[in-house]
Amino acid sequence: MSAIVSGKRSFFEELSSTPPASKRIRCSSRFTSSFSPSSSPPSPPSFLIDQLISIFPHMDKQVLERALEECGDDLDSAIRSLNELCLGSADRNAAAADKTGVELEGNVQIQTQGITANGDVPTKEQTSPEGFSMDGSDWVELFVREMLNASNIDDARARASRALEVFDKSIQARAGAEVAQNYHQENMMLKEQLETLIQENTILKRAVAVQHERQKEYENQSQELQHLKQVISQYQEQLRTLEVWLHSPEAYMHTMLLNYQLECWLRMC
């Protein structure tokens, strides 16, 4: 804070010693002609200085005294000159603050860029060293540098406001990049799980197809087995019928007849 105050005083001292040509305090010739270059001007009355201090409390007392001296102790002329000086300083401060804000926003946008041109979210290794290189100490140095470069209290406030705005934007950009990174990682995990489920589903479909083929083969074999059982049952029935017929008298007579015919045929041969 002392650095800020010293910077402000040095600015006003320099301003009081060598004011810019465009913002020199202009007074009427009737007051300037009354003073000779060789003689030092008398100090202005204290009540005039007090009135100027009440009107311009943020300005240095030496600046007010010099303005009053150059205007020949004319309070109205001094007030007009000081107003012009304040307006010019405010314009320069606003321009400097705007330039500083644009530079800060450009640097933060470059540093906090979390999305690549093709829409993909970069990995943590790509974003950590480049995108978010400004840590707490860097922001502290930035604020201190802005305060040291401030010309007065209004300029310091404008620079602080601009720096805080850029800091807030960088936090939002970093949070958005982290959310996008987490979303990308979650999306990748879901894709991997989906691919695993698709592979398992394919394997399950193949297993179901194999089981279906086996079921069809089993059904065909069962039908064939039933058919064979029916054929065997028929053969068994025929065998039992033949056995019964062989044990009957008709079967015995038929056998004797066959034997007689066979013997006759052998005799004839």
CSV table of C-alpha atoms in Angstrom, one decimal:
chain,number,residue,atom,x,y,z
A,1,MET,CA,0.0,0.0,0.0
A,2,SER,CA,3.0,2.3,0.7
A,3,ALA,CA,4.2,1.5,-2.8
A,4,ILE,CA,0.9,2.8,-4.2
A,5,VAL,CA,1.0,6.0,-2.2
A,6,SER,CA,4.6,6.6,-3.1
A,7,GLY,CA,3.8,6.0,-6.8
A,8,LYS,CA,0.9,8.5,-6.5
A,9,ARG,CA,3.1,11.1,-4.8
A,10,SER,CA,5.9,10.7,-7.4
A,11,PHE,CA,3.4,11.2,-10.2
A,12,PHE,CA,2.0,14.4,-8.6
A,13,GLU,CA,5.5,15.7,-7.9
A,14,GLU,CA,6.5,15.1,-11.5
A,15,LEU,CA,3.3,16.6,-12.7
A,16,SER,CA,3.9,19.7,-10.5
A,17,SER,CA,7.5,20.1,-11.7
A,18,THR,CA,7.0,19.4,-15.5
A,19,PRO,CA,3.3,19.5,-16.5
A,20,PRO,CA,2.4,18.3,-20.1
A,21,ALA,CA,2.3,21.0,-22.8
A,22,SER,CA,-1.3,20.1,-23.7
A,23,LYS,CA,-2.5,20.4,-20.1
A,24,ARG,CA,-0.6,23.5,-18.9
A,25,ILE,CA,-2.6,25.7,-16.7
A,26,ARG,CA,-3.6,28.8,-18.6
A,27,CYS,CA,-4.4,32.0,-16.9
A,28,SER,CA,-5.0,35.5,-18.1
A,29,SER,CA,-2.2,37.7,-19.1
A,30,ARG,CA,-3.0,40.3,-16.5
A,31,PHE,CA,-1.9,38.0,-13.8
A,32,THR,CA,1.2,36.5,-15.5
A,33,SER,CA,2.5,39.9,-16.5
A,34,SER,CA,2.6,41.2,-12.9
A,35,PHE,CA,5.4,38.7,-11.9
A,36,SER,CA,8.9,39.2,-13.1
A,37,PRO,CA,11.0,36.1,-14.1
A,38,SER,CA,13.8,37.0,-11.7
A,39,SER,CA,11.7,37.3,-8.6
A,40,SER,CA,10.1,34.3,-6.8
A,41,PRO,CA,6.3,34.5,-6.6
A,42,PRO,CA,4.8,34.9,-3.1
A,43,SER,CA,3.0,32.0,-1.6
A,44,PRO,CA,-0.8,32.1,-2.2
A,45,PRO,CA,-3.2,32.8,0.7
A,46,SER,CA,-3.9,29.7,2.8
A,47,PHE,CA,-7.7,30.2,2.7
A,48,LEU,CA,-7.6,29.8,-1.1
A,49,ILE,CA,-5.5,26.7,-0.8
A,50,ASP,CA,-8.1,25.4,1.8
A,51,GLN,CA,-10.9,26.0,-0.6
A,52,LEU,CA,-9.1,24.2,-3.4
A,53,ILE,CA,-8.4,21.3,-1.1
A,54,SER,CA,-12.1,21.1,-0.3
A,55,ILE,CA,-13.0,21.0,-4.0
A,56,PHE,CA,-10.1,18.7,-5.1
A,57,PRO,CA,-9.4,16.5,-2.0
A,58,HIS,CA,-7.7,13.9,-4.1
A,59,MET,CA,-5.0,16.2,-5.5
A,60,ASP,CA,-1.7,17.0,-4.0
A,61,LYS,CA,-1.3,20.3,-2.1
A,62,GLN,CA,1.7,21.3,-4.2
A,63,VAL,CA,-0.2,21.0,-7.4
A,64,LEU,CA,-3.0,23.2,-6.0
A,65,GLU,CA,-0.5,25.8,-4.9
A,66,ARG,CA,1.2,25.8,-8.3
A,67,ALA,CA,-2.1,26.2,-10.1
A,68,LEU,CA,-3.1,29.0,-7.8
A,69,GLU,CA,0.3,30.7,-8.3
A,70,GLU,CA,0.2,30.5,-12.1
A,71,CYS,CA,-3.4,31.9,-12.1
A,72,GLY,CA,-2.4,34.9,-10.0
A,73,ASP,CA,-4.4,33.8,-6.9
A,74,ASP,CA,-7.5,33.8,-9.1
A,75,LEU,CA,-9.7,31.1,-7.5
A,76,ASP,CA,-12.1,30.7,-10.5
A,77,SER,CA,-9.2,30.4,-13.0
A,78,ALA,CA,-7.5,27.9,-10.8
A,79,ILE,CA,-10.6,25.8,-10.5
A,80,ARG,CA,-11.1,25.8,-14.3
A,81,SER,CA,-7.5,24.9,-14.9
A,82,LEU,CA,-7.6,22.1,-12.3
A,83,ASN,CA,-10.9,20.8,-13.8
A,84,GLU,CA,-9.2,20.6,-17.2
A,85,LEU,CA,-6.3,18.9,-15.7
A,86,CYS,CA,-8.5,16.3,-13.9
A,87,LEU,CA,-10.5,15.7,-17.1
A,88,GLY,CA,-7.3,15.1,-19.1
A,89,SER,CA,-5.9,12.8,-16.5
A,90,ALA,CA,-9.2,10.9,-16.3
A,91,ASP,CA,-9.1,10.4,-20.1
A,92,ARG,CA,-5.5,9.1,-20.0
A,93,ASN,CA,-6.3,6.8,-17.1
A,94,ALA,CA,-9.4,5.4,-18.9
A,95,ALA,CA,-7.4,4.8,-22.0
A,96,ALA,CA,-4.6,3.1,-20.1
A,97,ALA,CA,-7.1,1.0,-18.1
A,98,ASP,CA,-8.9,0.0,-21.3
A,99,LYS,CA,-5.6,-1.0,-22.9
A,100,THR,CA,-4.5,-2.9,-19.8
A,101,GLY,CA,-7.9,-4.6,-19.6
A,102,VAL,CA,-7.7,-5.7,-23.3
A,103,GLU,CA,-4.1,-7.0,-22.8
A,104,LEU,CA,-5.2,-8.8,-19.6
A,105,GLU,CA,-8.2,-10.3,-21.3
A,106,GLY,CA,-6.2,-11.4,-24.3
A,107,ASN,CA,-3.5,-13.1,-22.1
A,108,VAL,CA,-6.1,-14.8,-19.9
A,109,GLN,CA,-8.1,-16.0,-23.0
A,110,ILE,CA,-4.9,-17.4,-24.4
A,111,GLN,CA,-3.9,-19.0,-21.2
A,112,THR,CA,-7.3,-20.3,-20.2
A,113,GLN,CA,-8.3,-21.7,-23.6
A,114,GLY,CA,-9.8,-25.1,-22.8
A,115,ILE,CA,-11.4,-26.2,-26.1
A,116,THR,CA,-9.5,-26.8,-29.3
A,117,ALA,CA,-10.5,-25.7,-32.7
A,118,ASN,CA,-12.0,-29.1,-33.7
A,119,GLY,CA,-14.3,-29.2,-30.7
A,120,ASP,CA,-12.4,-31.8,-28.7
A,121,VAL,CA,-11.5,-31.2,-25.1
A,122,PRO,CA,-7.8,-31.4,-24.5
A,123,THR,CA,-6.3,-33.6,-21.9
A,124,LYS,CA,-5.1,-32.6,-18.5
A,125,GLU,CA,-1.4,-32.6,-19.7
A,126,GLN,CA,-2.4,-30.2,-22.5
A,127,THR,CA,-4.3,-27.7,-20.3
A,128,SER,CA,-2.3,-27.7,-17.1
A,129,PRO,CA,1.0,-26.2,-18.2
A,130,GLU,CA,-0.3,-23.8,-20.8
A,131,GLY,CA,-3.9,-23.0,-20.1
A,132,PHE,CA,-3.8,-22.3,-16.4
A,133,SER,CA,-0.2,-21.3,-15.8
A,134,MET,CA,-1.1,-18.2,-13.7
A,135,ASP,CA,-1.3,-19.3,-10.0
A,136,GLY,CA,-2.0,-17.2,-6.9
A,137,SER,CA,1.5,-15.6,-6.8
A,138,ASP,CA,1.2,-14.6,-10.5
A,139,TRP,CA,-2.1,-12.8,-9.8
A,140,VAL,CA,-0.6,-11.1,-6.8
A,141,GLU,CA,2.3,-9.8,-8.9
A,142,LEU,CA,-0.2,-8.7,-11.5
A,143,PHE,CA,-2.3,-6.7,-9.0
A,144,VAL,CA,0.9,-5.2,-7.4
A,145,ARG,CA,2.2,-4.2,-10.8
A,146,GLU,CA,-1.1,-2.6,-11.8
A,147,MET,CA,-1.2,-0.6,-8.5
A,148,LEU,CA,2.4,0.6,-9.0
A,149,ASN,CA,1.5,1.8,-12.5
A,150,ALA,CA,-1.5,3.7,-11.3
A,151,SER,CA,-1.2,7.4,-11.5
A,152,ASN,CA,-3.7,8.3,-8.9
A,153,ILE,CA,-6.5,6.8,-6.7
A,154,ASP,CA,-9.1,6.8,-9.6
A,155,ASP,CA,-6.6,5.1,-11.9
A,156,ALA,CA,-5.8,2.6,-9.2
A,157,ARG,CA,-9.5,1.9,-8.7
A,158,ALA,CA,-10.1,1.5,-12.5
A,159,ARG,CA,-7.1,-0.8,-12.8
A,160,ALA,CA,-8.2,-2.9,-9.8
A,161,SER,CA,-11.7,-3.2,-11.1
A,162,ARG,CA,-10.4,-4.2,-14.5
A,163,ALA,CA,-8.0,-6.8,-13.0
A,164,LEU,CA,-10.7,-8.2,-10.8
A,165,GLU,CA,-13.0,-8.5,-13.8
A,166,VAL,CA,-10.3,-10.4,-15.7
A,167,PHE,CA,-9.6,-12.6,-12.7
A,168,ASP,CA,-13.3,-13.4,-12.4
A,169,LYS,CA,-13.4,-14.3,-16.1
A,170,SER,CA,-10.3,-16.5,-15.8
A,171,ILE,CA,-11.9,-18.3,-12.8
A,172,GLN,CA,-15.1,-18.9,-14.9
A,173,ALA,CA,-13.1,-20.0,-17.9
A,174,ARG,CA,-11.1,-22.4,-15.7
A,175,ALA,CA,-14.2,-23.8,-14.1
A,176,GLY,CA,-15.9,-24.2,-17.5
A,177,ALA,CA,-12.8,-26.0,-18.8
A,178,GLU,CA,-12.7,-28.3,-15.8
A,179,VAL,CA,-16.4,-29.1,-16.2
A,180,ALA,CA,-15.9,-29.8,-19.9
A,181,GLN,CA,-12.9,-32.0,-19.0
A,182,ASN,CA,-14.9,-34.0,-16.4
A,183,TYR,CA,-17.8,-34.3,-18.9
A,184,HIS,CA,-15.4,-35.5,-21.6
A,185,GLN,CA,-13.9,-38.1,-19.2
A,186,GLU,CA,-17.3,-39.3,-18.1
A,187,ASN,CA,-18.4,-39.5,-21.8
A,188,MET,CA,-15.3,-41.6,-22.6
A,189,MET,CA,-16.0,-43.9,-19.6
A,190,LEU,CA,-19.6,-44.3,-20.8
A,191,LYS,CA,-18.4,-45.1,-24.3
A,192,GLU,CA,-16.0,-47.8,-23.0
A,193,GLN,CA,-18.8,-49.3,-20.9
A,194,LEU,CA,-21.1,-49.2,-24.0
A,195,GLU,CA,-18.5,-51.0,-26.1
A,196,THR,CA,-18.0,-53.6,-23.4
A,197,LEU,CA,-21.8,-54.2,-23.3
A,198,ILE,CA,-22.0,-54.5,-27.1
A,199,GLN,CA,-19.2,-57.1,-27.0
A,200,GLU,CA,-20.9,-59.0,-24.2
A,201,ASN,CA,-24.2,-58.8,-26.1
A,202,THR,CA,-22.5,-60.2,-29.3
A,203,ILE,CA,-21.1,-63.1,-27.3
A,204,LEU,CA,-24.4,-63.7,-25.7
A,205,LYS,CA,-26.1,-63.8,-29.1
A,206,ARG,CA,-23.6,-66.3,-30.4
A,207,ALA,CA,-24.2,-68.5,-27.3
A,208,VAL,CA,-27.9,-68.3,-27.8
A,209,ALA,CA,-27.5,-69.3,-31.5
A,210,VAL,CA,-25.3,-72.2,-30.6
A,211,GLN,CA,-27.8,-73.3,-27.9
A,212,HIS,CA,-30.6,-73.0,-30.4
A,213,GLU,CA,-28.8,-75.2,-32.9
A,214,ARG,CA,-28.1,-77.8,-30.2
A,215,GLN,CA,-31.8,-77.7,-29.1
A,216,LYS,CA,-32.8,-78.4,-32.7
A,217,GLU,CA,-30.4,-81.3,-33.0
A,218,TYR,CA,-31.7,-82.7,-29.7
A,219,GLU,CA,-35.3,-82.5,-30.9
A,220,ASN,CA,-34.4,-84.2,-34.2
A,221,GLN,CA,-32.6,-87.0,-32.3
A,222,SER,CA,-35.5,-87.3,-29.9
A,223,GLN,CA,-37.9,-87.7,-32.9
A,224,GLU,CA,-35.6,-90.3,-34.5
A,225,LEU,CA,-35.4,-92.1,-31.1
A,226,GLN,CA,-39.1,-92.3,-30.8
A,227,HIS,CA,-39.4,-93.6,-34.4
A,228,LEU,CA,-36.8,-96.3,-33.6
A,229,LYS,CA,-38.7,-97.2,-30.5
A,230,GLN,CA,-41.8,-97.7,-32.5
A,231,VAL,CA,-40.0,-99.9,-35.0
A,232,ILE,CA,-38.5,-102.0,-32.3
A,233,SER,CA,-41.9,-102.4,-30.7
A,234,GLN,CA,-43.3,-103.6,-34.0
A,235,TYR,CA,-40.4,-106.1,-34.5
A,236,GLN,CA,-40.9,-107.4,-30.9
A,237,GLU,CA,-44.6,-107.9,-31.6
A,238,GLN,CA,-43.8,-109.8,-34.8
A,239,LEU,CA,-41.3,-111.9,-33.0
A,240,ARG,CA,-43.7,-112.8,-30.3
A,241,THR,CA,-46.3,-113.7,-32.9
A,242,LEU,CA,-43.8,-115.9,-34.7
A,243,GLU,CA,-42.8,-117.7,-31.5
A,244,VAL,CA,-46.5,-118.4,-30.8
A,245,TRP,CA,-47.0,-119.7,-34.3
A,246,LEU,CA,-43.9,-122.0,-34.1
A,247,HIS,CA,-45.2,-123.6,-30.9
A,248,SER,CA,-48.7,-124.3,-32.5
A,249,PRO,CA,-49.7,-127.6,-34.3
A,250,GLU,CA,-50.0,-125.8,-37.6
A,251,ALA,CA,-46.4,-124.8,-37.3
A,252,TYR,CA,-45.3,-128.4,-36.6
A,253,MET,CA,-47.2,-129.8,-39.6
A,254,HIS,CA,-45.8,-127.1,-41.8
A,255,THR,CA,-42.3,-128.0,-40.6
A,256,MET,CA,-42.9,-131.7,-41.3
A,257,LEU,CA,-44.2,-131.0,-44.7
A,258,LEU,CA,-41.2,-128.9,-45.5
A,259,ASN,CA,-38.9,-131.7,-44.4
A,260,TYR,CA,-40.7,-134.3,-46.5
A,261,GLN,CA,-40.5,-132.1,-49.6
A,262,LEU,CA,-36.8,-131.5,-49.0
A,263,GLU,CA,-36.1,-135.3,-48.7
A,264,CYS,CA,-38.1,-136.0,-51.9
A,265,TRP,CA,-36.1,-133.4,-53.8
A,266,LEU,CA,-32.8,-134.9,-52.5
A,267,ARG,CA,-33.8,-138.4,-53.7
A,268,MET,CA,-34.7,-137.2,-57.1
A,269,CYS,CA,-31.4,-135.5,-57.4
